[in-house]
Coordinates of C-alpha atoms and ligand atoms in Angstrom, one line a residue:
X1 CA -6.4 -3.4 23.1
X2 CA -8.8 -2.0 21.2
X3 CA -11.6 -0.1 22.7
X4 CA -14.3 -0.2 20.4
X5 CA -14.6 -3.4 18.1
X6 CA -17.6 -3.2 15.4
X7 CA -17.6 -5.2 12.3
X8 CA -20.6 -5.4 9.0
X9 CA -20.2 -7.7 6.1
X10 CA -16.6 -7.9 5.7
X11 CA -15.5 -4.4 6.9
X12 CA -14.9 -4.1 10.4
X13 CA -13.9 -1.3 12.5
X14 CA -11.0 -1.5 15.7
X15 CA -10.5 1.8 17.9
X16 CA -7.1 2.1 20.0
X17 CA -6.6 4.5 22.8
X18 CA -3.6 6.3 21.0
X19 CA -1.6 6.9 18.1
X20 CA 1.5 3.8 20.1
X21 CA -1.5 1.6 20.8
X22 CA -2.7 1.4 16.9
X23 CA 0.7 1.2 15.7
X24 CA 1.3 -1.9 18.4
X25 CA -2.4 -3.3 16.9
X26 CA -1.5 -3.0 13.3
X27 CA 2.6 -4.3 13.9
X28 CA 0.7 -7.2 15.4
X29 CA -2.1 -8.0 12.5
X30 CA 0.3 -7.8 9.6
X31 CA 2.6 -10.4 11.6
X32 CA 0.1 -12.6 12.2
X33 CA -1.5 -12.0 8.5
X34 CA 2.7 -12.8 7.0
X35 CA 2.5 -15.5 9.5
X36 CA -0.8 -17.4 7.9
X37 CA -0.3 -16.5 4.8
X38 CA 3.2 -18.6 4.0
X39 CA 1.9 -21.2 6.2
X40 CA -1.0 -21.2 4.2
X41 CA 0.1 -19.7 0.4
X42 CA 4.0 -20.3 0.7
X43 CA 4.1 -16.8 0.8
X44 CA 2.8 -13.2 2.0
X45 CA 2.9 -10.7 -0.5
X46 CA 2.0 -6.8 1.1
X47 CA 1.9 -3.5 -0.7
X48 CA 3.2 -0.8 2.0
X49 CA 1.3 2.4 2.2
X50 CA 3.4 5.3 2.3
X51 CA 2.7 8.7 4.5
X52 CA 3.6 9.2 7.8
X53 CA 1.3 7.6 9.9
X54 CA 2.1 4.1 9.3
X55 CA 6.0 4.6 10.3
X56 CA 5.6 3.5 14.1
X57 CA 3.6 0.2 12.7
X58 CA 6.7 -0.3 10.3
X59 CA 9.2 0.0 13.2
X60 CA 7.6 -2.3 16.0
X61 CA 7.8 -5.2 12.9
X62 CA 11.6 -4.7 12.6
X63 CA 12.0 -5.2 16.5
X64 CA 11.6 -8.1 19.0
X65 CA 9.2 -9.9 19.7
X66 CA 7.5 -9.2 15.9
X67 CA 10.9 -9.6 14.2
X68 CA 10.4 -12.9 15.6
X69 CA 7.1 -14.0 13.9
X70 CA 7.2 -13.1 10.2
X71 CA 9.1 -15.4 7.9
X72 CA 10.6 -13.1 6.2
X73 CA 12.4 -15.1 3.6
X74 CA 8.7 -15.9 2.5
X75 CA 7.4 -11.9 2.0
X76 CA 6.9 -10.2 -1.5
X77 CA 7.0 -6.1 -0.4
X78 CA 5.3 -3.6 -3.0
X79 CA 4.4 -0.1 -2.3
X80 CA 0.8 1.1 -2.7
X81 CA 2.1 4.6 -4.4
X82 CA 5.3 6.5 -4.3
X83 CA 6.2 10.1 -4.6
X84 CA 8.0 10.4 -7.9
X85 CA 11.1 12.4 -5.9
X86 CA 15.3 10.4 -5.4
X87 CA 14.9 7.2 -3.2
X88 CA 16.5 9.4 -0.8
X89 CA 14.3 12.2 -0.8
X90 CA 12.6 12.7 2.5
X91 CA 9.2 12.7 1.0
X92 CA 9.7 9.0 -0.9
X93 CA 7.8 6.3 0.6
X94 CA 10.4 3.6 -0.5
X95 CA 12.9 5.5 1.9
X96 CA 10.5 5.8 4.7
X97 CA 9.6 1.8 4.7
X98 CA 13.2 0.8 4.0
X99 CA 14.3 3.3 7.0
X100 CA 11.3 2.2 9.6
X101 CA 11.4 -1.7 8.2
X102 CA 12.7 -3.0 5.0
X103 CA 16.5 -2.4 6.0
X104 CA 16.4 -4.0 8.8
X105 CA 14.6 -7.2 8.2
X106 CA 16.0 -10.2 6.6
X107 CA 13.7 -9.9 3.4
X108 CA 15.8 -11.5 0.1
X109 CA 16.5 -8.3 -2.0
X110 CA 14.8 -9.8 -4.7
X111 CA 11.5 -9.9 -3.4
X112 CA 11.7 -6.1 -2.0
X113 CA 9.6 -4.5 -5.1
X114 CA 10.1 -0.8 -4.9
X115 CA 8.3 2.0 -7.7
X116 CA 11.2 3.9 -8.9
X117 CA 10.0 6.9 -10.7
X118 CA 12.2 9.6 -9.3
X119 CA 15.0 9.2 -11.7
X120 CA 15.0 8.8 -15.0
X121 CA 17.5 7.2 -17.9
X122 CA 19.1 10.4 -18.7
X123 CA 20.0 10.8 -15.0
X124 CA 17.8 13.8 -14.4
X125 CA 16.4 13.3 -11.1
X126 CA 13.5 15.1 -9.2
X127 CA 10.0 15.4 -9.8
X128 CA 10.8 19.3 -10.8
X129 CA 13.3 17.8 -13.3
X130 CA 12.1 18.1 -17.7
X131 CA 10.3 14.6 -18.1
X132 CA 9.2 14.1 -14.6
X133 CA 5.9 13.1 -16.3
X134 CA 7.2 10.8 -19.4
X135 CA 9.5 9.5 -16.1
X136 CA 6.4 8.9 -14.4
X137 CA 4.4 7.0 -16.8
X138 CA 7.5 4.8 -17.9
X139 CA 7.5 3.9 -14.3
X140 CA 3.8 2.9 -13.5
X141 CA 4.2 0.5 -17.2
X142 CA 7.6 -0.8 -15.8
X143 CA 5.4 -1.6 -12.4
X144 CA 1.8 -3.1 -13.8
X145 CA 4.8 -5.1 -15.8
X146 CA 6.4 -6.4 -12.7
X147 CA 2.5 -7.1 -11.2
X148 CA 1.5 -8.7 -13.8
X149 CA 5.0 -11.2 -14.3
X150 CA 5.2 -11.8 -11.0
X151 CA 0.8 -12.5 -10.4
X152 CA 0.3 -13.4 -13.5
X153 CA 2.7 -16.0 -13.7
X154 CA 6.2 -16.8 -15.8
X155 CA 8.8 -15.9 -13.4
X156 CA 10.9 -18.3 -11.4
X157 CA 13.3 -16.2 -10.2
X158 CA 11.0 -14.4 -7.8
X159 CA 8.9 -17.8 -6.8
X160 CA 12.0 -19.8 -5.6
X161 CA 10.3 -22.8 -4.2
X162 CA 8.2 -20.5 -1.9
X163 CA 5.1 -19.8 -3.8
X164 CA 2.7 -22.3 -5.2
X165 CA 3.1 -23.3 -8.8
X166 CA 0.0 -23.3 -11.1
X167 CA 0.7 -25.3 -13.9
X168 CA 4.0 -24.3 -15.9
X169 CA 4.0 -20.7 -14.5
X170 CA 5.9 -20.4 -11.5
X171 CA 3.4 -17.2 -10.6
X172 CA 2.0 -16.2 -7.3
X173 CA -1.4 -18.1 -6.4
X174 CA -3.9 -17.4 -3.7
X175 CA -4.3 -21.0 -2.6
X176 CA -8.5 -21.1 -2.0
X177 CA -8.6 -17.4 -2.7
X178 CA -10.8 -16.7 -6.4
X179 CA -7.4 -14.8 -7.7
X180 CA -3.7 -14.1 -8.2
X181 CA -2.8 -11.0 -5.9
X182 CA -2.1 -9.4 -2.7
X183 CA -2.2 -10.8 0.2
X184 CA -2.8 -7.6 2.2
X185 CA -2.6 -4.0 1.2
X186 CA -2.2 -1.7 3.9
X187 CA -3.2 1.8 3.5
X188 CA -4.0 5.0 4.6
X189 CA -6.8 7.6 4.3
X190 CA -6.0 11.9 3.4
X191 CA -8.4 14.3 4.8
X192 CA -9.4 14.9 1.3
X193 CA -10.7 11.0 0.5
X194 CA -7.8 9.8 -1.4
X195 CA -5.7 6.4 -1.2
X196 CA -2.7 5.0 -2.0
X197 CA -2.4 8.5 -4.9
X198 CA -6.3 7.8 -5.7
X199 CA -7.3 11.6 -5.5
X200 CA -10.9 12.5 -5.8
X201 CA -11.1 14.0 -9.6
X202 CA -8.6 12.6 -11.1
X203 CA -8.8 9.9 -14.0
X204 CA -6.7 7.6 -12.7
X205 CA -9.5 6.4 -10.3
X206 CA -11.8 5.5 -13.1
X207 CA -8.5 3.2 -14.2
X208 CA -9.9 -0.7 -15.0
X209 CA -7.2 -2.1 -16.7
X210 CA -3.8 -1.1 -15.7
X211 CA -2.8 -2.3 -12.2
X212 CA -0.3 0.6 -11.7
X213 CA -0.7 4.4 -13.3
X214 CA 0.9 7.5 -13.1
X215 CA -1.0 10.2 -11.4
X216 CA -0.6 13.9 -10.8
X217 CA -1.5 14.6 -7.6
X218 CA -0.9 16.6 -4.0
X219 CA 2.6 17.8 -3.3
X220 CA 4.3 17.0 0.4
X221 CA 6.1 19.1 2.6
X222 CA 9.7 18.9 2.8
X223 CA 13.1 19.5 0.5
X224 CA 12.6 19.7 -2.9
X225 CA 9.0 20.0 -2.5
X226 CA 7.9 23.1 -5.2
X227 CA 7.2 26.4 -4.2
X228 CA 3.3 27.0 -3.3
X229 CA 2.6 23.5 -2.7
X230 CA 2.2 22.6 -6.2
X231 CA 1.6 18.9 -7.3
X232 CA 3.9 16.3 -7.9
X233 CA 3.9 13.1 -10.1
X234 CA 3.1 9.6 -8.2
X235 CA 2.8 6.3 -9.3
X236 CA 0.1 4.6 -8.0
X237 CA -1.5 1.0 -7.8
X238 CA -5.2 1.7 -9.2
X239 CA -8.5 0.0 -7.6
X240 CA -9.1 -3.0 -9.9
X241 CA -5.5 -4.2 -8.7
X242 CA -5.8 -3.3 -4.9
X243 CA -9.2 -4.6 -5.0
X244 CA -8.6 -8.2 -6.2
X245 CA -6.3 -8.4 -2.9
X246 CA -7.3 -10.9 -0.3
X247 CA -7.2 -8.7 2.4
X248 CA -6.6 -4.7 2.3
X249 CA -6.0 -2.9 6.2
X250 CA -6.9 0.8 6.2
X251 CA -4.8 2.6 9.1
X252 CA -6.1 5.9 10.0
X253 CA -4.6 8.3 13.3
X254 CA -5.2 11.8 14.7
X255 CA -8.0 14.1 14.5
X256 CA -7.5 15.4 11.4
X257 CA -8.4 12.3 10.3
X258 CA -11.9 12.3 12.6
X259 CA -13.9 14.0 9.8
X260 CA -12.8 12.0 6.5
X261 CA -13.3 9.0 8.7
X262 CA -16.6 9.3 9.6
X263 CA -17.9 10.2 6.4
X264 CA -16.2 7.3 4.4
X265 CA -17.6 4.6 7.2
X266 CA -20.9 6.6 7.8
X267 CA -21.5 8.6 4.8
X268 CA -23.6 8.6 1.9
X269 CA -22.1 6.4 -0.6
X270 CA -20.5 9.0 -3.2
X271 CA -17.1 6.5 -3.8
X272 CA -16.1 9.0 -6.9
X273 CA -15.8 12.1 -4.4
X274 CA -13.7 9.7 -2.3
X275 CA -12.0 7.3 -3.8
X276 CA -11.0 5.0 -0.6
X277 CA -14.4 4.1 -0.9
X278 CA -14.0 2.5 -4.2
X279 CA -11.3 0.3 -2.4
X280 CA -14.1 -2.9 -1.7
X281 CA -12.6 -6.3 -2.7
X282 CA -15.0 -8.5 -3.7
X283 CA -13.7 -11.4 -2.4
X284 CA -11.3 -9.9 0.3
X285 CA -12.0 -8.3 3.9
X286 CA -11.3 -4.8 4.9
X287 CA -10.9 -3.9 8.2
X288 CA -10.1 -0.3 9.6
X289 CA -7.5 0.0 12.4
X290 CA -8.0 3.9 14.1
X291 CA -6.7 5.5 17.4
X292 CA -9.0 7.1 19.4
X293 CA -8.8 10.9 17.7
X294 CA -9.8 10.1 14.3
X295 CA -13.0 7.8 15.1
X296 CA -14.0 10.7 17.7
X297 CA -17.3 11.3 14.7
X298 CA -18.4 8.0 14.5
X299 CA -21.3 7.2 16.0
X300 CA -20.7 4.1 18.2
Ligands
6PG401 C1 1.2 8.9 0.0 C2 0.3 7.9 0.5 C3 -1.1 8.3 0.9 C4 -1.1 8.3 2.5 C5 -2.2 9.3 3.0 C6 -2.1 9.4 4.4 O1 2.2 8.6 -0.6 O2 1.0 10.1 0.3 O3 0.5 6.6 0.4 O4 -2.2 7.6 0.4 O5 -1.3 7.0 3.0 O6 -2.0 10.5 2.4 O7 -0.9 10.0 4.8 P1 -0.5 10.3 6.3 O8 -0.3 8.9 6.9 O9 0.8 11.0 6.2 O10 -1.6 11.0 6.9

């Protein structure tokens, strides 16, 4: 139950007691949101954000009674960003919402959209590995391909009687929305600003054309992971794409997360020093979903 409930324009604001409450609150939105949207668009197509906090979220969909409510056979999964490491490297997000979700819901295989940008044709692997970049940008190409065939219109294989049909094209369509894209990108904040792998300073935030781009950007923890914390390479849907979704969910836990919080809802507007700010769709809504720790600096 949320505690606090505030909303302006279209971006609203939900508090939950705790880290289990927010993760029962967000489980619950994106069920009902895959719910409407097939009955509504014939299908519900949702980047995943990686990073650890969504995980719980993921797990409560995969289990009764959620499991229940989706239509799976009508979801299109993307991922907001990935971690150019192996699929079964700790740190990649396609491992973590396969593990906590995708594996264990009845989701067609060919509408499960992963960025794969940990390996590349010669089979070296790793983001330490000679070509990790060229890997990268081949990916993020491969990906805005993919968005663009599958949004854009032209492939039937992936719209299989469940999407609407606009004209000859047998692309996804926003029935009443003003575009051809997501129906809900759920993300997560960093304490520095950043998005999906939209870091503050880097070009790829100033990207207006291609829907998915490489990006050099933070290193995380764990095996593989190079020594002193340098960078890695990511792929990463940019803000034109993310914002021309219908609806995008920011999900935000602990009080780490306090500070960054209150100065992206409460702050000056500076988007270019933090790029989740330049996450505003036009025609879409945008609602934040925090526990109780990280909205601890708001001021109501
Ligand atoms: C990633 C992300 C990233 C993440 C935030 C928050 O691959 O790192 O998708 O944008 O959502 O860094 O991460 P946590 O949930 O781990 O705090």
């Amino acid at each position: 139950m949320a505690g606090r409930d505030r909303a302006s324009g279209r971006v609203s604001v939900a508090v939950y007691a705790d880290a289990e409450a927010l993760a029962s609150a967000v489980a619950t939105a994106v069920a009902e949101e895959a719910r409407r949207s097939v009955e509504v668009r014939g299908r519900f197509a949702v980047a995943l954000a990686g990073g650890a906090t969504p995980r719980r979220a993921y797990e409560l969909l995969a289990e009764p009674p959620l499991l229940g409510v989706v239509p799976w056979q009508g979801v299109q999964v993307f991922w907001t960003d990935e971690r150019c490491v192996e699929e079964s490297d700790p740190r990649s997000n396609e491992r973590m919402a396969r593990e906590a979700l995708v594996d264990r819901v009845p989701i067609p295989p060919d509408r499960i959209h992963p960025i794969r940008c940990g390996a590349d044709q010669e089979g070296k692997r790793g983001a330490d590995a000679p070509g990790a970049e060229q890997v990268a940008r081949r990916s993020a190409a491969e990906y805005d391909a993919l968005l663009r065939r599958l949004f854009q219109g032209g492939d039937h294989t992936v719209s299989s009687g469940l999407l609407h049909h606009t004209g000859s094209a047998g692309r996804f369509h926003h029935a009443g929305s003003a575009g051809t894209a997501l129906d809900l990108a759920l993300l997560g904040v960093g304490t520095d600003g950043h998005t999906a792998s939209l870091f503050p300073d880097s070009e790829v935030i100033h990207e207006r054309r291609r829907w998915a781009a490489p990006v050099f950007g933070h290193a995380v923890p764990g095996p593989g992971a190079t020594a002193g914390g340098e960078g890695l390479w990511r792929v990463t849907l940019t803000v034109p794409f993310i914002n021309m979704a219908a609806s995008v969910l920011f999900v935000a836990s602990g009080a780490e997360k306090a500070s960054i919080v209150a100065e992206v809802l409460e702050g000056p507007p500076d988007a270019d020093r933090l790029p989740v700010r330049l996450i505003r769709p036009p025609t879409g809504t945008v609602r934040w979903f925090l526990d109780g720790s990280a909205a601890t600096l708001l001021s109501k």
